Short mmCIF file of C-alpha atoms in Angstrom, two decimals:
data_model
loop_
_atom_site.label_atom_id
_atom_site.label_comp_id
_atom_site.label_asym_id
_atom_site.label_seq_id
_atom_site.Cartn_x
_atom_site.Cartn_y
_atom_site.Cartn_z
CA UNK H 1 -35.52 43.63 22.88
CA UNK H 2 -33.49 41.91 25.49
CA UNK H 3 -33.67 38.12 25.67
CA UNK H 4 -33.05 35.87 28.57
CA UNK H 5 -29.48 34.41 28.49
CA UNK H 6 -30.65 30.91 28.19
CA UNK H 7 -32.87 31.54 25.06
CA UNK H 8 -30.89 29.14 22.97
CA UNK H 9 -31.67 26.41 25.38
CA UNK H 10 -35.38 26.86 24.62
CA UNK H 11 -34.63 24.88 21.42
CA UNK H 12 -34.98 21.73 23.54
CA UNK H 13 -38.37 22.55 24.98
CA UNK H 14 -39.53 23.87 21.63
CA UNK H 15 -39.00 20.65 19.65
CA UNK H 16 -40.47 18.79 22.56
CA UNK H 17 -43.63 20.99 22.28
CA UNK H 18 -43.09 21.90 25.97
CA UNK H 19 -43.59 25.59 25.51
CA UNK H 20 -46.90 27.35 26.02
CA UNK H 21 -48.27 29.63 23.42
CA UNK H 22 -46.56 32.81 24.48
CA UNK H 23 -43.10 31.13 25.09
CA UNK H 24 -43.42 29.41 21.61
CA UNK H 25 -44.08 32.74 19.88
CA UNK H 26 -41.15 34.33 21.59
CA UNK H 27 -38.74 31.45 20.67
CA UNK H 28 -40.03 31.44 17.08
CA UNK H 29 -39.18 35.30 16.86
CA UNK H 30 -35.78 34.47 18.24
CA UNK H 31 -35.40 31.59 15.73
CA UNK H 32 -35.86 33.81 12.93
CA UNK H 33 -32.81 35.82 13.57
CA UNK H 34 -30.61 33.19 15.35
CA UNK H 35 -28.47 31.27 12.96
CA UNK H 36 -27.03 29.13 15.80
CA UNK H 37 -30.46 27.78 16.82
CA UNK H 38 -31.57 27.39 13.24
CA UNK H 39 -28.63 25.22 12.53
CA UNK H 40 -29.15 23.03 15.47
CA UNK H 41 -32.84 22.84 15.37
CA UNK H 42 -33.39 20.03 12.82
CA UNK H 43 -30.96 17.65 14.58
CA UNK H 44 -32.67 18.36 17.88
CA UNK H 45 -36.04 17.81 16.22
CA UNK H 46 -34.88 14.39 14.84
CA UNK H 47 -33.81 13.43 18.41
CA UNK H 48 -37.15 14.50 19.78
CA UNK H 49 -38.97 12.50 17.12
CA UNK H 50 -36.89 9.44 17.82
CA UNK H 51 -38.79 9.34 21.07
CA UNK H 52 -41.81 8.39 19.11
CA UNK H 53 -40.28 5.06 18.32
CA UNK H 54 -39.37 4.24 22.01
CA UNK H 55 -42.81 2.94 22.99
CA UNK H 56 -44.69 -0.14 21.82
CA UNK H 57 -46.65 0.48 18.73
CA UNK H 58 -50.10 -1.26 18.77
CA UNK H 59 -51.72 -1.47 15.32
CA UNK H 60 -54.24 1.19 14.81
CA UNK H 61 -57.73 0.13 14.17
CA UNK H 62 -58.29 -0.75 10.44
CA UNK H 63 -61.04 1.85 10.24
CA UNK H 64 -58.68 4.59 10.81
CA UNK H 65 -56.86 4.20 7.43
CA UNK H 66 -60.34 4.22 5.56
CA UNK H 67 -61.34 7.30 7.70
CA UNK H 68 -58.38 9.28 6.77
CA UNK H 69 -58.66 8.43 3.09
CA UNK H 70 -62.39 9.07 3.00
CA UNK H 71 -61.92 12.46 4.68
CA UNK H 72 -59.27 13.47 2.28
CA UNK H 73 -61.48 12.52 -0.67
CA UNK H 74 -64.49 14.32 0.65
CA UNK H 75 -62.33 17.52 1.19
CA UNK H 76 -61.39 17.62 -2.48
CA UNK H 77 -64.89 16.88 -3.59
CA UNK H 78 -66.18 19.71 -1.35
CA UNK H 79 -63.88 21.98 -3.31
CA UNK H 80 -65.63 20.98 -6.55
CA UNK H 81 -69.10 21.96 -5.59
CA UNK H 82 -69.48 24.07 -2.55
CA UNK H 83 -71.92 22.37 0.00
CA UNK H 84 -74.10 25.57 0.03
CA UNK H 85 -74.77 25.02 -3.72
CA UNK H 86 -75.60 21.35 -3.31
CA UNK H 87 -78.17 21.88 -0.47
CA UNK H 88 -79.85 25.23 -1.54
CA UNK H 89 -82.17 24.64 -4.52
CA UNK H 90 -83.56 27.89 -5.42
CA UNK H 91 -87.36 27.63 -5.02
CA UNK H 92 -88.06 29.15 -8.35
CA UNK H 93 -86.38 26.18 -9.80
CA UNK H 94 -88.42 23.65 -7.79
CA UNK H 95 -91.38 23.64 -10.20
CA UNK H 96 -89.19 23.20 -13.06
CA UNK H 97 -87.42 20.38 -11.30
CA UNK H 98 -90.74 18.56 -10.64
CA UNK H 99 -91.74 18.97 -14.25
CA UNK H 100 -88.32 17.72 -15.44
CA UNK H 101 -88.54 14.58 -13.23
CA UNK H 102 -92.00 13.99 -14.66
CA UNK H 103 -90.42 14.23 -18.02
CA UNK H 104 -87.76 11.84 -17.06
CA UNK H 105 -90.29 9.38 -15.68
CA UNK H 106 -92.13 9.59 -19.04
CA UNK H 107 -88.97 8.94 -20.81
CA UNK H 108 -88.25 5.79 -18.74
CA UNK H 109 -91.70 4.64 -19.47
CA UNK H 110 -91.28 5.28 -23.21
CA UNK H 111 -87.99 3.42 -23.34
CA UNK H 112 -89.28 0.60 -21.49
CA UNK H 113 -91.88 0.23 -24.14
CA UNK H 114 -89.33 0.47 -26.83
CA UNK H 115 -87.80 -2.72 -25.61
CA UNK H 116 -84.76 -4.40 -24.73
CA UNK H 117 -83.13 -4.42 -28.14
CA UNK H 118 -83.27 -0.63 -28.57
CA UNK H 119 -81.61 -0.38 -25.19
CA UNK H 120 -78.80 -2.43 -26.03
CA UNK H 121 -78.47 -0.78 -29.35
CA UNK H 122 -78.23 2.68 -27.70
CA UNK H 123 -75.93 1.35 -25.08
CA UNK H 124 -73.55 0.16 -27.86
CA UNK H 125 -73.94 3.45 -29.71
CA UNK H 126 -72.87 5.27 -26.45
CA UNK H 127 -69.87 2.88 -26.18
CA UNK H 128 -68.93 3.60 -29.72
CA UNK H 129 -69.24 7.32 -29.18
CA UNK H 130 -66.94 7.10 -25.99
CA UNK H 131 -64.42 5.03 -27.87
CA UNK H 132 -64.43 7.49 -30.78
CA UNK H 133 -63.78 10.33 -28.21
CA UNK H 134 -60.99 8.37 -26.65
CA UNK H 135 -59.31 7.77 -30.03
CA UNK H 136 -59.55 11.39 -31.26
CA UNK H 137 -56.15 12.66 -31.98
CA UNK H 138 -55.27 15.40 -29.62
CA UNK H 139 -57.60 14.21 -26.89
CA UNK H 140 -56.36 14.80 -23.35
CA UNK H 141 -56.71 12.69 -20.38
CA UNK H 142 -57.37 14.47 -17.02
CA UNK H 143 -56.96 12.41 -13.81
CA UNK H 144 -59.81 11.68 -11.47
CA UNK H 145 -59.84 12.27 -7.73
CA UNK H 146 -61.56 9.54 -5.72
CA UNK H 147 -61.59 6.95 -8.38
CA UNK H 148 -59.15 5.20 -10.82
CA UNK H 149 -59.47 6.34 -14.39
CA UNK H 150 -59.61 9.60 -16.29
CA UNK H 151 -61.81 12.08 -18.12
CA UNK H 152 -60.86 12.21 -21.83
CA UNK H 153 -61.51 15.56 -23.62
CA UNK H 154 -61.20 16.10 -27.32
CA UNK H 155 -60.07 19.37 -28.81
CA UNK H 156 -63.72 20.07 -29.68
CA UNK H 157 -64.45 19.64 -25.95
CA UNK H 158 -66.44 16.41 -26.30
CA UNK H 159 -65.68 14.22 -23.29
CA UNK H 160 -65.90 10.63 -22.09
CA UNK H 161 -65.30 9.14 -18.63
CA UNK H 162 -63.24 6.05 -18.25
CA UNK H 163 -63.45 4.67 -14.76
CA UNK H 164 -61.73 1.27 -13.71
CA UNK H 165 -63.45 -0.81 -10.95
CA UNK H 166 -66.67 1.20 -10.68
CA UNK H 167 -69.26 -1.34 -9.48
CA UNK H 168 -72.61 -1.42 -11.23
CA UNK H 169 -74.95 1.07 -9.58
CA UNK H 170 -77.12 -0.41 -6.88
CA UNK H 171 -80.66 -1.21 -8.00
CA UNK H 172 -82.90 1.87 -7.90
CA UNK H 173 -79.82 3.99 -8.17
CA UNK H 174 -77.77 5.44 -11.11
CA UNK H 175 -74.64 7.23 -11.65
CA UNK H 176 -74.84 10.86 -13.04
CA UNK H 177 -72.20 12.90 -14.56
CA UNK H 178 -72.07 16.62 -14.12
CA UNK H 179 -70.16 19.41 -15.79
CA UNK H 180 -69.17 21.94 -13.08
CA UNK H 181 -68.19 25.36 -13.93
CA UNK H 182 -67.48 28.01 -11.25
CA UNK H 183 -69.19 25.58 -8.68
CA UNK H 184 -72.33 25.39 -10.88
CA UNK H 185 -73.24 21.80 -11.77
CA UNK H 186 -74.99 20.82 -15.05
CA UNK H 187 -76.31 17.37 -15.57
CA UNK H 188 -74.39 15.47 -18.31
CA UNK H 189 -76.06 12.13 -18.51
CA UNK H 190 -76.61 8.89 -16.37
CA UNK H 191 -74.92 5.61 -16.70
CA UNK H 192 -74.78 2.26 -14.76
CA UNK H 193 -71.02 1.40 -14.45
CA UNK H 194 -70.14 -2.16 -13.82
CA UNK H 195 -67.54 -4.20 -15.65
CA UNK H 196 -63.75 -3.80 -15.26
CA UNK H 197 -63.83 -0.43 -17.06
CA UNK H 198 -66.87 1.80 -17.24
CA UNK H 199 -66.84 4.02 -20.29
CA UNK H 200 -69.39 6.81 -20.66
CA UNK H 201 -69.69 9.65 -23.22
CA UNK H 202 -70.94 12.90 -21.61
CA UNK H 203 -73.98 14.56 -23.10
CA UNK H 204 -72.43 18.02 -22.63
CA UNK H 205 -69.22 19.45 -23.79
CA UNK H 206 -66.73 20.17 -21.18
CA UNK H 207 -65.30 23.86 -21.42
CA UNK H 208 -61.84 24.82 -20.25
CA UNK H 209 -61.61 25.43 -16.59
CA UNK H 210 -64.46 23.20 -15.60
CA UNK H 211 -64.52 19.76 -13.90
CA UNK H 212 -66.57 16.77 -14.26
CA UNK H 213 -68.16 15.21 -11.11
CA UNK H 214 -70.00 11.94 -10.82
CA UNK H 215 -72.74 11.41 -8.17
CA UNK H 216 -75.02 8.58 -7.17
CA UNK H 217 -78.73 9.51 -7.75
CA UNK H 218 -82.11 7.70 -7.61
CA UNK H 219 -82.79 6.01 -10.84
CA UNK H 220 -83.52 8.46 -13.56
CA UNK H 221 -80.93 11.00 -12.25
CA UNK H 222 -81.22 14.41 -10.91
CA UNK H 223 -81.71 17.50 -12.94
CA UNK H 224 -80.78 20.15 -10.46
CA UNK H 225 -77.94 19.32 -8.00
CA UNK H 226 -76.04 16.11 -7.38
CA UNK H 227 -77.07 14.48 -4.11
CA UNK H 228 -74.17 12.21 -3.26
CA UNK H 229 -70.90 13.13 -4.92
CA UNK H 230 -68.58 10.08 -5.53
CA UNK H 231 -65.63 11.47 -7.43
CA UNK H 232 -64.47 14.23 -9.85
CA UNK H 233 -61.96 15.01 -12.43
CA UNK H 234 -59.31 17.76 -11.88
CA UNK H 235 -59.86 20.99 -13.52
CA UNK H 236 -59.50 20.80 -17.33
CA UNK H 237 -57.13 22.86 -19.16
CA UNK A 1 -52.70 1.86 -40.69
CA UNK A 2 -54.53 5.06 -41.55
CA UNK A 3 -53.67 6.91 -38.45
CA UNK A 4 -50.82 5.27 -36.61
CA UNK A 5 -50.79 6.36 -32.97
CA UNK A 6 -54.59 6.26 -32.76
CA UNK A 7 -54.67 2.60 -31.85
CA UNK A 8 -51.92 3.22 -29.35
CA UNK A 9 -53.62 6.09 -27.68
CA UNK A 10 -56.68 4.01 -27.60
CA UNK A 11 -54.86 1.08 -25.87
CA UNK A 12 -53.29 3.33 -23.41
CA UNK A 13 -56.66 4.82 -22.52
CA UNK A 14 -58.14 1.33 -22.05
CA UNK A 15 -55.16 -0.11 -20.22
CA UNK A 16 -54.88 1.90 -17.13
CA UNK A 17 -54.15 5.67 -17.62
CA UNK A 18 -50.80 4.95 -16.42
CA UNK A 19 -49.35 8.52 -16.71
CA UNK A 20 -52.12 10.44 -14.85
CA UNK A 21 -53.48 8.05 -12.24
CA UNK A 22 -50.62 5.52 -11.79
CA UNK A 23 -53.16 2.83 -11.33
CA UNK A 24 -51.44 -0.44 -10.67
CA UNK A 25 -48.22 1.43 -9.56
CA UNK A 26 -46.05 -0.13 -6.95
CA UNK A 27 -45.76 2.89 -4.58
CA UNK A 28 -43.75 0.75 -2.20
CA UNK A 29 -40.71 1.77 -4.11
CA UNK A 30 -41.33 5.38 -4.02
CA UNK A 31 -39.32 7.67 -1.69
CA UNK A 32 -41.20 9.60 0.94
CA UNK A 33 -40.53 12.72 -0.91
CA UNK A 34 -41.89 11.43 -4.15
CA UNK A 35 -45.10 10.39 -2.28
CA UNK A 36 -45.35 13.82 -0.88
CA UNK A 37 -45.14 15.20 -4.44
CA UNK A 38 -47.95 12.99 -5.42
CA UNK A 39 -49.97 13.93 -2.34
CA UNK A 40 -49.54 17.61 -3.15
CA UNK A 41 -51.32 16.77 -6.44
CA UNK A 42 -54.18 15.13 -4.59
CA UNK A 43 -53.11 11.48 -5.13
CA UNK A 44 -55.06 9.57 -2.60
CA UNK A 45 -53.02 6.25 -3.10
CA UNK A 46 -49.88 8.14 -2.18
CA UNK A 47 -51.50 9.40 1.06
CA UNK A 48 -52.46 5.72 1.67
CA UNK A 49 -48.95 4.64 1.24
CA UNK A 50 -47.56 7.24 3.54
CA UNK A 51 -50.13 6.15 6.16
CA UNK A 52 -49.05 2.59 5.64
CA UNK A 53 -45.44 3.70 6.44
CA UNK A 54 -46.03 5.95 9.38
CA UNK A 55 -49.44 5.39 10.62
CA UNK A 56 -48.57 2.75 13.18
CA UNK A 57 -45.83 4.74 14.72
CA UNK A 58 -48.11 7.79 14.61
CA UNK A 59 -50.95 5.95 16.31
CA UNK A 60 -48.61 4.51 18.91
CA UNK A 61 -47.24 7.90 19.80
CA UNK A 62 -50.71 9.52 20.02
CA UNK A 63 -52.09 6.68 22.04
CA UNK A 64 -49.15 6.95 24.53
CA UNK A 65 -49.77 10.59 25.01
CA UNK A 66 -53.68 10.64 25.05
CA UNK A 67 -54.25 7.04 26.48
CA UNK A 68 -57.51 7.01 24.72
CA UNK A 69 -57.94 5.26 21.35
CA UNK A 70 -60.58 7.60 19.99
CA UNK A 71 -58.59 10.69 20.84
CA UNK A 72 -55.54 9.08 19.41
CA UNK A 73 -57.33 8.36 16.10
CA UNK A 74 -58.49 11.92 16.00
CA UNK A 75 -54.92 13.19 16.44
CA UNK A 76 -53.52 10.86 13.69
CA UNK A 77 -56.36 11.77 11.40
CA UNK A 78 -55.84 15.42 11.83
CA UNK A 79 -52.12 15.16 11.25
CA UNK A 80 -52.65 13.22 7.95
CA UNK A 81 -55.24 15.71 6.80
CA UNK A 82 -52.57 18.48 7.39
CA UNK A 83 -50.20 16.37 5.24
CA UNK A 84 -52.89 16.09 2.59
CA UNK A 85 -53.50 19.88 2.69
CA UNK A 86 -49.90 21.09 2.98
CA UNK A 87 -47.73 18.48 1.25
CA UNK A 88 -46.73 21.01 -1.40
CA UNK A 89 -45.53 23.78 1.00
CA UNK A 90 -43.69 21.19 3.14
CA UNK A 91 -41.73 19.85 0.11
CA UNK A 92 -40.15 23.21 -0.40
CA UNK A 93 -38.74 23.01 3.14
CA UNK A 94 -36.70 19.96 2.28
CA UNK A 95 -36.86 18.39 5.70
CA UNK A 96 -37.67 14.57 6.31
CA UNK A 97 -41.23 13.55 5.72
CA UNK A 98 -41.34 11.15 8.60
CA UNK A 99 -40.12 13.76 11.03
CA UNK A 100 -42.70 16.19 9.76
CA UNK A 101 -45.59 13.65 10.01
CA UNK A 102 -44.57 12.54 13.55
CA UNK A 103 -44.12 16.24 14.60
CA UNK A 104 -47.68 17.00 13.48
CA UNK A 105 -49.01 14.01 15.28
CA UNK A 106 -47.21 14.96 18.43
CA UNK A 107 -48.23 18.63 18.52
CA UNK A 108 -51.88 17.54 17.92
CA UNK A 109 -51.86 15.10 20.64
CA UNK A 110 -50.20 17.44 23.09
CA UNK A 111 -52.82 20.06 22.22
CA UNK A 112 -55.54 17.55 22.90
CA UNK A 113 -54.07 16.19 26.09
CA UNK A 114 -53.73 19.75 27.57
CA UNK A 115 -57.24 20.51 26.58
CA UNK A 116 -58.60 17.46 27.88
CA UNK A 117 -56.80 17.70 31.14
CA UNK A 118 -55.80 14.20 30.93
CA UNK A 119 -52.91 13.28 32.98
CA UNK A 120 -50.52 11.79 31.76
CA UNK A 121 -46.85 11.07 31.86
CA UNK A 122 -46.84 8.13 34.36
CA UNK A 123 -44.43 5.53 33.15
CA UNK A 124 -45.91 3.51 30.35
CA UNK A 125 -46.14 -0.23 30.30
CA UNK A 126 -44.10 -1.49 27.59
CA UNK A 127 -46.15 -4.21 26.35
CA UNK A 128 -44.99 -6.13 23.12
CA UNK A 129 -47.77 -6.23 20.58
CA UNK A 130 -49.52 -9.61 21.02
CA UNK A 131 -47.87 -12.51 19.33
CA UNK A 132 -48.41 -13.83 15.84
CA UNK A 133 -45.93 -13.13 12.99
CA UNK A 134 -44.19 -9.84 12.94
CA UNK A 135 -44.67 -7.83 9.74
CA UNK A 136 -41.66 -5.95 8.22
CA UNK A 137 -43.16 -2.86 9.66
CA UNK A 138 -43.37 -4.27 13.11
CA UNK A 139 -39.88 -5.67 12.91
CA UNK A 140 -38.67 -2.30 11.88
CA UNK A 141 -40.40 -0.52 14.60
CA UNK A 142 -39.03 -3.04 17.19
CA UNK A 143 -35.38 -2.46 15.94
CA UNK A 144 -35.91 1.25 16.30
CA UNK A 145 -37.58 0.79 19.76
CA UNK A 146 -34.56 -1.19 20.99
CA UNK A 147 -32.10 1.39 19.79
CA UNK A 148 -33.90 4.39 21.21
CA UNK A 149 -34.50 2.70 24.55
CA UNK A 150 -30.93 1.83 24.85
CA UNK A 151 -29.85 5.44 24.17
CA UNK A 152 -32.39 6.56 26.69
CA UNK A 153 -30.97 4.28 29.33
CA UNK A 154 -27.56 6.01 29.01
CA UNK A 155 -28.90 9.39 29.78
CA UNK A 156 -28.70 10.66 33.39
CA UNK A 157 -31.97 9.97 35.09
CA UNK A 158 -32.99 13.69 35.62
CA UNK A 159 -32.45 14.33 31.78
CA UNK A 160 -34.41 11.17 30.76
CA UNK A 161 -37.21 11.98 33.10
CA UNK A 162 -37.49 15.53 31.84
CA UNK A 163 -37.54 14.32 28.09
CA UNK A 164 -40.17 11.63 28.82
CA UNK A 165 -42.51 13.87 30.85
CA UNK A 166 -42.37 16.60 28.32
CA UNK A 167 -42.60 14.34 25.17
CA UNK A 168 -45.11 11.64 26.37
CA UNK A 169 -46.80 13.66 29.11
CA UNK A 170 -47.39 16.87 27.28
CA UNK A 171 -46.21 18.95 30.15
CA UNK A 172 -45.06 22.43 29.56
CA UNK A 173 -41.70 23.37 30.97
CA UNK A 174 -43.27 25.44 33.72
CA UNK A 175 -45.59 22.58 34.71
CA UNK A 176 -42.53 20.43 34.83
CA UNK A 177 -40.62 22.83 36.92
CA UNK A 178 -43.43 22.83 39.48
CA UNK A 179 -44.02 18.96 39.30
CA UNK A 180 -40.37 18.21 39.88
CA UNK A 181 -39.71 20.97 42.30
CA UNK A 182 -36.90 22.56 40.23
CA UNK A 183 -36.20 26.06 38.91
CA UNK A 184 -37.43 26.55 35.39
CA UNK A 185 -33.84 27.06 34.12
CA UNK A 186 -32.86 23.70 35.42
CA UNK A 187 -35.58 22.10 33.60
CA UNK A 188 -34.82 23.91 30.33
CA UNK A 189 -31.13 22.77 30.58
CA UNK A 190 -32.14 19.09 31.29
CA UNK A 191 -34.26 18.99 28.19
CA UNK A 192 -31.63 20.77 25.99
CA UNK A 193 -28.77 18.74 27.36
CA UNK A 194 -30.76 15.64 27.24
CA UNK A 195 -31.86 16.01 23.64
CA UNK A 196 -28.21 16.88 22.46
CA UNK A 197 -27.00 13.78 24.12
CA UNK A 198 -29.74 11.57 22.75
CA UNK A 199 -28.94 12.91 19.33
CA UNK A 200 -25.26 12.06 19.65
CA UNK A 201 -25.99 8.61 21.14
CA UNK A 202 -28.40 7.80 18.19
CA UNK A 203 -25.80 9.07 15.72
CA UNK A 204 -23.27 6.57 17.25
CA UNK A 205 -25.70 3.67 17.12
CA UNK A 206 -25.76 4.01 13.40
CA UNK A 207 -29.36 3.35 13.21
CA UNK A 208 -31.17 5.59 10.73
CA UNK A 209 -33.86 6.62 13.23
CA UNK A 210 -35.62 9.19 10.94
CA UNK A 211 -34.71 7.98 7.37
CA UNK A 212 -33.61 10.58 4.86
CA UNK A 213 -35.91 11.27 2.06
#
């Protein structure tokens, strides 16, 4: 293939993004085999990028930072449970879901009867259980994406979530933990958060290769699929 | 103690998960490269720190090219999302992170400006950001701006014009040839020679324009 004599000079237009698609591909093909161009390219690129500093730099709107971080977080969460899975509830399950909701409603009613003391006692038991998990020798901590804290998993695969700065769930809402394996979520208990550090023992074991996600749900929680994912753990080893 | 170590592990778990999530870290002291390594492991705070370092320059560049704040925000967001997705593969190339980020922003902004048929490239008003106390970041950006502008002034007019129209205007070399009424080969040389000279002038100025990792 014959190349124009001035092909090396294209390096300038290339780092300035002043080539059209065809020219860019041609130059990149040349670049692959031209050590002269390759050697000079990075210094030319730095010179081109210095032009970015030549203009005044007004502060970006403050929302841009949050937009970027939120979109980064959502992209990671989308990998935890594919959207398709979150939206499509198989119709065969619908009846079962209704029945399960009714059962949960009954459960809430029953527990409200059983009184405040019981509630506090069971909350303390859950805390004790979570603390036991956290202090189990050989327990591993897996970082969370989208929240500060970690998932603690014992060698027996019992697990607790430790989340810093999680505000108490809004009234009428609750947090729900999910054990997600191969994109398939299974509910693993609801909790309220609040305090400097929320600690919650999951009601399901966490097998290797799965992740734990936390969503916000209407009070009582969901039995089928998480509605609004907030954060998730990395995949457990 | 029945089981030494248990209490420690417990304490550690309660006191911030330092090892895995680095909560309470002071990322300001991390190098760009260290931040990219964290970003490649999905560390959101590290991405935030990179944004705090380069977001302003990135937005200024995108705005200068696009002249529309909503489009400029899109260009910056897309560039940082590319950083989020590809930090790992970029690290392997061992180039400068700031150069990479601004190159991504530039490419995206130029794509958008060509698509939007926005034009483009008229000399830009060099308004100083409105008063108040300059942050360190602003002071740093101002120092860089002075050095780059001084170097640009030392270029022959035709070279500076070609660089500015290409870089800020998003014109292709063929569009520039037409616009300036010059043969394409002349435009190519002006850009190439101009960039080389700019590089050497900046090296002489001693200012670290694109800090090493």
